XYZ file of N, CA and C in Angstrom:
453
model
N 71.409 109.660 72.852
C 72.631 109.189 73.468
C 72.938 110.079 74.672
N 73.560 109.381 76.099
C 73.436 110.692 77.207
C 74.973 110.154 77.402
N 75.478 111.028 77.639
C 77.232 111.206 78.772
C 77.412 109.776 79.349
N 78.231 109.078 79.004
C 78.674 108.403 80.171
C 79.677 109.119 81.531
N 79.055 108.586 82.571
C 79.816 108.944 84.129
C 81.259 108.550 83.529
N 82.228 109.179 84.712
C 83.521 108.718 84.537
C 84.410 109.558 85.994
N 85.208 108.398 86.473
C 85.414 108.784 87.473
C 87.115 109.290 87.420
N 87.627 109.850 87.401
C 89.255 110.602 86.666
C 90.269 110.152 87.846
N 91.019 109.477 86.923
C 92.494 109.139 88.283
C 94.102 109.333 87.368
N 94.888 109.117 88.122
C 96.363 109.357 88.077
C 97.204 108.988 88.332
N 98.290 108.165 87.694
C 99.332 107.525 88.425
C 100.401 108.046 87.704
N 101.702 107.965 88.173
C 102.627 108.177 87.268
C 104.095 107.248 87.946
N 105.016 106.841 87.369
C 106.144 106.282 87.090
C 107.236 107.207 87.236
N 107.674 107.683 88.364
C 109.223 108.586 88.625
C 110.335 107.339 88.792
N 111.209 107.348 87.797
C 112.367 106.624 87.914
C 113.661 107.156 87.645
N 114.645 106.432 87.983
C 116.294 106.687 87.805
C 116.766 105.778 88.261
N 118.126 105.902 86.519
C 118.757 104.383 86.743
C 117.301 103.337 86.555
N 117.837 102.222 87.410
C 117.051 101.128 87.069
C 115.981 100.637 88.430
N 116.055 102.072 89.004
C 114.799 102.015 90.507
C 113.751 102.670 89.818
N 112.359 102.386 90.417
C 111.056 103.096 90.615
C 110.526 103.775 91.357
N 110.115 104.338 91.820
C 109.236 105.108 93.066
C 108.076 104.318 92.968
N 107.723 103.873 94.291
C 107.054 103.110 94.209
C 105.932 103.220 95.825
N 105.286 103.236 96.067
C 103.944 103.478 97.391
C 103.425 102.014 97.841
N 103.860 101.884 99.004
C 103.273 100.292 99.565
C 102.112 100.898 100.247
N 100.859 100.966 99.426
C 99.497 101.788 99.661
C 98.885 101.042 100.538
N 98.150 101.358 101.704
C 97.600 101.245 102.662
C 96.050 100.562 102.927
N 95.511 101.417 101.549
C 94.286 101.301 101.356
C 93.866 99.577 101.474
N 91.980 99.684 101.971
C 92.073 98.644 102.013
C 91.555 98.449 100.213
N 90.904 99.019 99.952
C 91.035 98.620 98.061
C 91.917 98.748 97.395
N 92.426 97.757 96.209
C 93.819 98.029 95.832
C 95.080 98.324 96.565
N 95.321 97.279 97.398
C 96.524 97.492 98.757
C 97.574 96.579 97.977
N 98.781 97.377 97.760
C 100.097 96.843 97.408
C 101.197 98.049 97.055
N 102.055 97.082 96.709
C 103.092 98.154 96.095
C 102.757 98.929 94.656
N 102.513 99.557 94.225
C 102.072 100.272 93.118
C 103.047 101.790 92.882
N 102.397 102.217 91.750
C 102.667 103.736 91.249
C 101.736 104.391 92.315
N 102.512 105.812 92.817
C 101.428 106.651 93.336
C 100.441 107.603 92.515
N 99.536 108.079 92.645
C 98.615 108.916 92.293
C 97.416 109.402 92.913
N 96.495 109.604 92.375
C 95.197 110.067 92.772
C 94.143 110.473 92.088
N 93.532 111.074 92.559
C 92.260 111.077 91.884
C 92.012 112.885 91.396
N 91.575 113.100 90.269
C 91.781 114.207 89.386
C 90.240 114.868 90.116
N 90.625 116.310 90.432
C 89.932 117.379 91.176
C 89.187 117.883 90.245
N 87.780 118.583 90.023
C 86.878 118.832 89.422
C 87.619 120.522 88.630
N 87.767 120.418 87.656
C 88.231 121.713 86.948
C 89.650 121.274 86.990
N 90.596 120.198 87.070
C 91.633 120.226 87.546
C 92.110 119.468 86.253
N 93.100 120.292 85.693
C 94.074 119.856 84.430
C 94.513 118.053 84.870
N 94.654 117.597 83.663
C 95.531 115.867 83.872
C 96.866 116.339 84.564
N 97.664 117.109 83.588
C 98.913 117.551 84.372
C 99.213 117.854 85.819
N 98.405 118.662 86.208
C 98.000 119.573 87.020
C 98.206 118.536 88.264
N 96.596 117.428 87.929
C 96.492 116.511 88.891
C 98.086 115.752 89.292
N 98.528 115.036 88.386
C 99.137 114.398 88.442
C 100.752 115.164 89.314
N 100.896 116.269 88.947
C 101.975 117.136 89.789
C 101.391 116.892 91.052
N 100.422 117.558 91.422
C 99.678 117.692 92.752
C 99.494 116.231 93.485
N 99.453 115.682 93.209
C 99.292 114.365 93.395
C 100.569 113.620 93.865
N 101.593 113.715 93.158
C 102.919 113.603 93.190
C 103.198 114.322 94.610
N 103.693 115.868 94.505
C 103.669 116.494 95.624
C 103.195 116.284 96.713
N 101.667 115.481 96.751
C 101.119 115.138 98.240
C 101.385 113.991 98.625
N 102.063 113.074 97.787
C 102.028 111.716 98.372
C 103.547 111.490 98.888
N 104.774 112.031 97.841
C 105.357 111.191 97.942
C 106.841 113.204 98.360
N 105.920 113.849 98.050
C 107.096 115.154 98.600
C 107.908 115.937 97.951
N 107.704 115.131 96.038
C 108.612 115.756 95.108
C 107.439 116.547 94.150
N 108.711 117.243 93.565
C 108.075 118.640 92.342
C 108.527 117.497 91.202
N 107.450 116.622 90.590
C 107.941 115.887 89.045
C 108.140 117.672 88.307
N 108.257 117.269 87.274
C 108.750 118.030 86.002
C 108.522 117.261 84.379
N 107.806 117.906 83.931
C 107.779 117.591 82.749
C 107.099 116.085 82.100
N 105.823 116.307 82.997
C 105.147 114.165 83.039
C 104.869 114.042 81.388
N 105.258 112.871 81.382
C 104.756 112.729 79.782
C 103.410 111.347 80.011
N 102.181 111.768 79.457
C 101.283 110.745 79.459
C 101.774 109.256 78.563
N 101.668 108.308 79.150
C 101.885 107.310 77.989
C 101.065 105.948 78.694
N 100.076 106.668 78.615
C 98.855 105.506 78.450
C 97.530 105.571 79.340
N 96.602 104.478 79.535
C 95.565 104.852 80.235
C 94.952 103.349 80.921
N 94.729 103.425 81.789
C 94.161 102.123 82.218
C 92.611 102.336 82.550
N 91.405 101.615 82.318
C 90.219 101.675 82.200
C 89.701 100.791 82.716
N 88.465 100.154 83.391
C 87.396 99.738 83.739
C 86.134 99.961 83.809
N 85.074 99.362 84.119
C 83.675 99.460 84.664
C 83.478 99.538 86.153
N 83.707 100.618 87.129
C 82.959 101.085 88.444
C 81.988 100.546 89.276
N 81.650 100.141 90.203
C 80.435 99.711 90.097
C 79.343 100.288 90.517
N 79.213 101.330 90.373
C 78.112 102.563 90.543
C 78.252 102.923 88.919
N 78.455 101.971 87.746
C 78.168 101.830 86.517
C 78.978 103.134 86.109
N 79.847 103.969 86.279
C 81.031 105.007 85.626
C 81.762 104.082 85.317
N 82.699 104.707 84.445
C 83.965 104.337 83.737
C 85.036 104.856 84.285
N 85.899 104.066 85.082
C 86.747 104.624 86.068
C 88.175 104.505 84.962
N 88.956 105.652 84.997
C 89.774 105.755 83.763
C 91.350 106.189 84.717
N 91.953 105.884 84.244
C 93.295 106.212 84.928
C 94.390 106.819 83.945
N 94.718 107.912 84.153
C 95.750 108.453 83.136
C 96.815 108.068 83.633
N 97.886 107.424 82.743
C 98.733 106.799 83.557
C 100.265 107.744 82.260
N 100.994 108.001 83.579
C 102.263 109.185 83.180
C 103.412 108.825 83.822
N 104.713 109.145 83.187
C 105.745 108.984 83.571
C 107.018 110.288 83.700
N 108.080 110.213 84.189
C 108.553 111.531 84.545
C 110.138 110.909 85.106
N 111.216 111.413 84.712
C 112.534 111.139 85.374
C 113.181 112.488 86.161
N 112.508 113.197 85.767
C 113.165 115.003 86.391
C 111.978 115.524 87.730
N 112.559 115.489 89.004
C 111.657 115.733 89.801
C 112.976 116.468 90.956
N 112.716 116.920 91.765
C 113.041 117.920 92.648
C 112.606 117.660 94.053
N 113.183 117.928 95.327
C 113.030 117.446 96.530
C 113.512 116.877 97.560
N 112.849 116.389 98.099
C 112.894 115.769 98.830
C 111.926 114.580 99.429
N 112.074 113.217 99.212
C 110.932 112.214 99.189
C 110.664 111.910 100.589
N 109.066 111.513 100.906
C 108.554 111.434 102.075
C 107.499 110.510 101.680
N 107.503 110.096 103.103
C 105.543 109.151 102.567
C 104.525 109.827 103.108
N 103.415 109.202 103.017
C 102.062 110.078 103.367
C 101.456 109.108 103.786
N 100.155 109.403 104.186
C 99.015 108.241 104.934
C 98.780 107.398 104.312
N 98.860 107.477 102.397
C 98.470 106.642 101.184
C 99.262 105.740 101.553
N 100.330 105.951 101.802
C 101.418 104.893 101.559
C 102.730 104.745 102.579
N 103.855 104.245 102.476
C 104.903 103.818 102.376
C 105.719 104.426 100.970
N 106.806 105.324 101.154
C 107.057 105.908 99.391
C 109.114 104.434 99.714
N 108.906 104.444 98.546
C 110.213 103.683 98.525
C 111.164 103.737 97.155
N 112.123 103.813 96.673
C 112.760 103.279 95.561
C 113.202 102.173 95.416
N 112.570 101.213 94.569
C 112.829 100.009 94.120
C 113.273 99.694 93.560
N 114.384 98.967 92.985
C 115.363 97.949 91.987
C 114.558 97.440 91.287
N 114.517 97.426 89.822
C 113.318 96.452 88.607
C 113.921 95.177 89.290
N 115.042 94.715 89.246
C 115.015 93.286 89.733
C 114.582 92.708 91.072
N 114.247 93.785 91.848
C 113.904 93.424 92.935
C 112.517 93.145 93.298
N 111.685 93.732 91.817
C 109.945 94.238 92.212
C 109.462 92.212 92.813
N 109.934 91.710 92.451
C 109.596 90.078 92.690
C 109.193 90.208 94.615
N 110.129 90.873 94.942
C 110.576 90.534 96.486
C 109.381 91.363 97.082
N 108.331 92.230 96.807
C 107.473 93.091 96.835
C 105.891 92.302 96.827
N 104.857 92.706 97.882
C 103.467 92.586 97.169
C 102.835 93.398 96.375
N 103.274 93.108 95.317
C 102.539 94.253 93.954
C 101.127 94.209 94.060
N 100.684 94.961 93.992
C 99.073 95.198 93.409
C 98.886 94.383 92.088
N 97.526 93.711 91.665
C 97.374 92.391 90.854
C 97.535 92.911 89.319
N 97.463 94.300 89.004
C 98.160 94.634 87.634
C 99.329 95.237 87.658
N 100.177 95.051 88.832
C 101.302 95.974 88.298
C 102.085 95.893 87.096
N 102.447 94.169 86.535
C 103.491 93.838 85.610
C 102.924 94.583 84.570
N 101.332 94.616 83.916
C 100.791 95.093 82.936
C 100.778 96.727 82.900
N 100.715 97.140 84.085
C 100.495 98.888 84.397
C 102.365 98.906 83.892
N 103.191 98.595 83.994
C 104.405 98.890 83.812
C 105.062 98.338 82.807
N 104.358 97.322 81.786
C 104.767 97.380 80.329
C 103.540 98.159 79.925
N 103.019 98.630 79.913
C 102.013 99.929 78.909
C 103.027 101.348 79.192
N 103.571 101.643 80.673
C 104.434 102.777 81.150
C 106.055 102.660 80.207
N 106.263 101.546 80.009
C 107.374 100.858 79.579
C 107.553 100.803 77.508
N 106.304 101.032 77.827
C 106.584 100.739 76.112
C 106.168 101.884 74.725
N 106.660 102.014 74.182
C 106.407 102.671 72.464
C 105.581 102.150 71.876
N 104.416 101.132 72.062
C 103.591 100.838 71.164
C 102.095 100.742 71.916
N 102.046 99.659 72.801
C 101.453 100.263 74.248
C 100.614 101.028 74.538
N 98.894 101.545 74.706
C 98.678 102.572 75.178
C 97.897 102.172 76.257
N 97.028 101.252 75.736
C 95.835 101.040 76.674
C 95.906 99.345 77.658
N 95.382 99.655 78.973
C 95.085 98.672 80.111
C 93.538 98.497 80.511
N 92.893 97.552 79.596
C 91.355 97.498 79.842
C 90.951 96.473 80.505
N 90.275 96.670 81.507
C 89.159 95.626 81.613
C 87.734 94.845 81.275
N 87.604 94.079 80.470
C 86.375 94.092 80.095
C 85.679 92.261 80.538
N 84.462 92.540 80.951
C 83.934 91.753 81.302
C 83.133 90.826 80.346
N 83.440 89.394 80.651
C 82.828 88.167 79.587
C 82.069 87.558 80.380
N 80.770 87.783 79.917
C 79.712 87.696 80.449
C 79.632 85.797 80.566
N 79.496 85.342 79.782
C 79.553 83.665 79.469
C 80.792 83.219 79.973
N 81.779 83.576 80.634
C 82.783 83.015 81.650
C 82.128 83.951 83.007
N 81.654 84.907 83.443
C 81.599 85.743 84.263
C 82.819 85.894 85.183
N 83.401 86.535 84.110
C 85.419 86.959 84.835
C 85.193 87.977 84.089
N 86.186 88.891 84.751
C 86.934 90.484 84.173
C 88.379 89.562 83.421
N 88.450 89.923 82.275
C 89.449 89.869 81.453
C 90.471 91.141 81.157
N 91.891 90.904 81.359
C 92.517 92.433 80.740
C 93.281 91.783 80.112
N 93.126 93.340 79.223
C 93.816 93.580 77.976
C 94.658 94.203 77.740
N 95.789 94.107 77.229
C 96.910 95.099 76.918
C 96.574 95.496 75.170
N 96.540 96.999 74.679
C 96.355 97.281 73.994
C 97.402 98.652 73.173
C-alpha cells in the first residue's frame, strides 16, 4: 500500500450577527463569492494556516477557529485535494481585500443577490451545522458526473 498525494487547503467562516465575510475571488478557477482561505504551507499547522491565511487575505487576527468540517475531492494530477473547512466569530482589525479577492460582509438573506461559487449553499450547511462534517465529491463512473455529498 503507498501514501496517497494530498493537496492541503483552508477556508473558514468569520461572522456576526447575521453577516458573513465573504471574498468575491478573482481567480479564474473557482471564481465567486465564497469563504476566504488558502492553501496550507509545508510544516504549517491547520490552525496556523488558516490564521495566516485569514490575515493575508482579508486583514484580520481570527481568534480561536474551531474546525467543523472538511470538503474533499479527486485533483486531477490524481491527489486528494482536501479542504479544512473552520469557523470563528472573535477576530480583531481591521478588514481589507487582497488580489484573491474583493473582502465584503454579507447579509444571509442577501447571499441570493451574489454569484456564489457552485458549492457554496453545501460548504455553509456543513459550516452551519452539529451533525454535518463532510463535503465529498465522488465520481459515477456509469453517469460520468461528479456527484456531492453531504455527510
Amino acid at each position: 500500500m503507498c501514501a496517497e498525494k494530498a493537496i492541503l487547503t483552508v477556508l473558514c467562516m468569520v461572522y456576526r450577527d447575521d453577516e458573513l465575510l465573504l471574498q468575491n475571488r478573482i481567480a479564474v478557477h473557482w471564481p465567486g463569492v465564497t469563504f476566504p482561505g488558502g492553501h496550507v504551507e509545508e510544516g504549517e499547522s491547520f490552525v496556523d494556516a488558516i490564521v495566516r491565511e485569514m490575515r493575508e487575505e482579508t486583514g484580520l487576527e481570527i481568534e480561536h477557529p474551531k474546525i467543523c468540517g472538511v470538503k474533499q475531492f479527486q485533483a486531477e494530477g490524481d491527489e486528494r485535494f482536501l479542504v479544512l473547512l473552520f469557523k470563528s466569530k472573535a477576530y480583531s482589525g481591521e478588514l481589507r481585500s487582497s488580489r484573491e479577492g474583493e473582502m465584503m460582509w454579507v447579509r444571509r438573506a442577501d447571499l441570493n443577490n451574489y454569484p456564489l461559487v457552485p458549492d457554496f449553499w453545501e460548504l455553509l450547511e456543513v459550516m452551519d451545522s452539529d451533525t454535518l462534517q463532510e463535503l465529498i465529491y465522488r465520481y459515477e463512473s456509469e453517469e460520468q458526473v461528479w456527484k456531492l455529498e453531504l455527510r
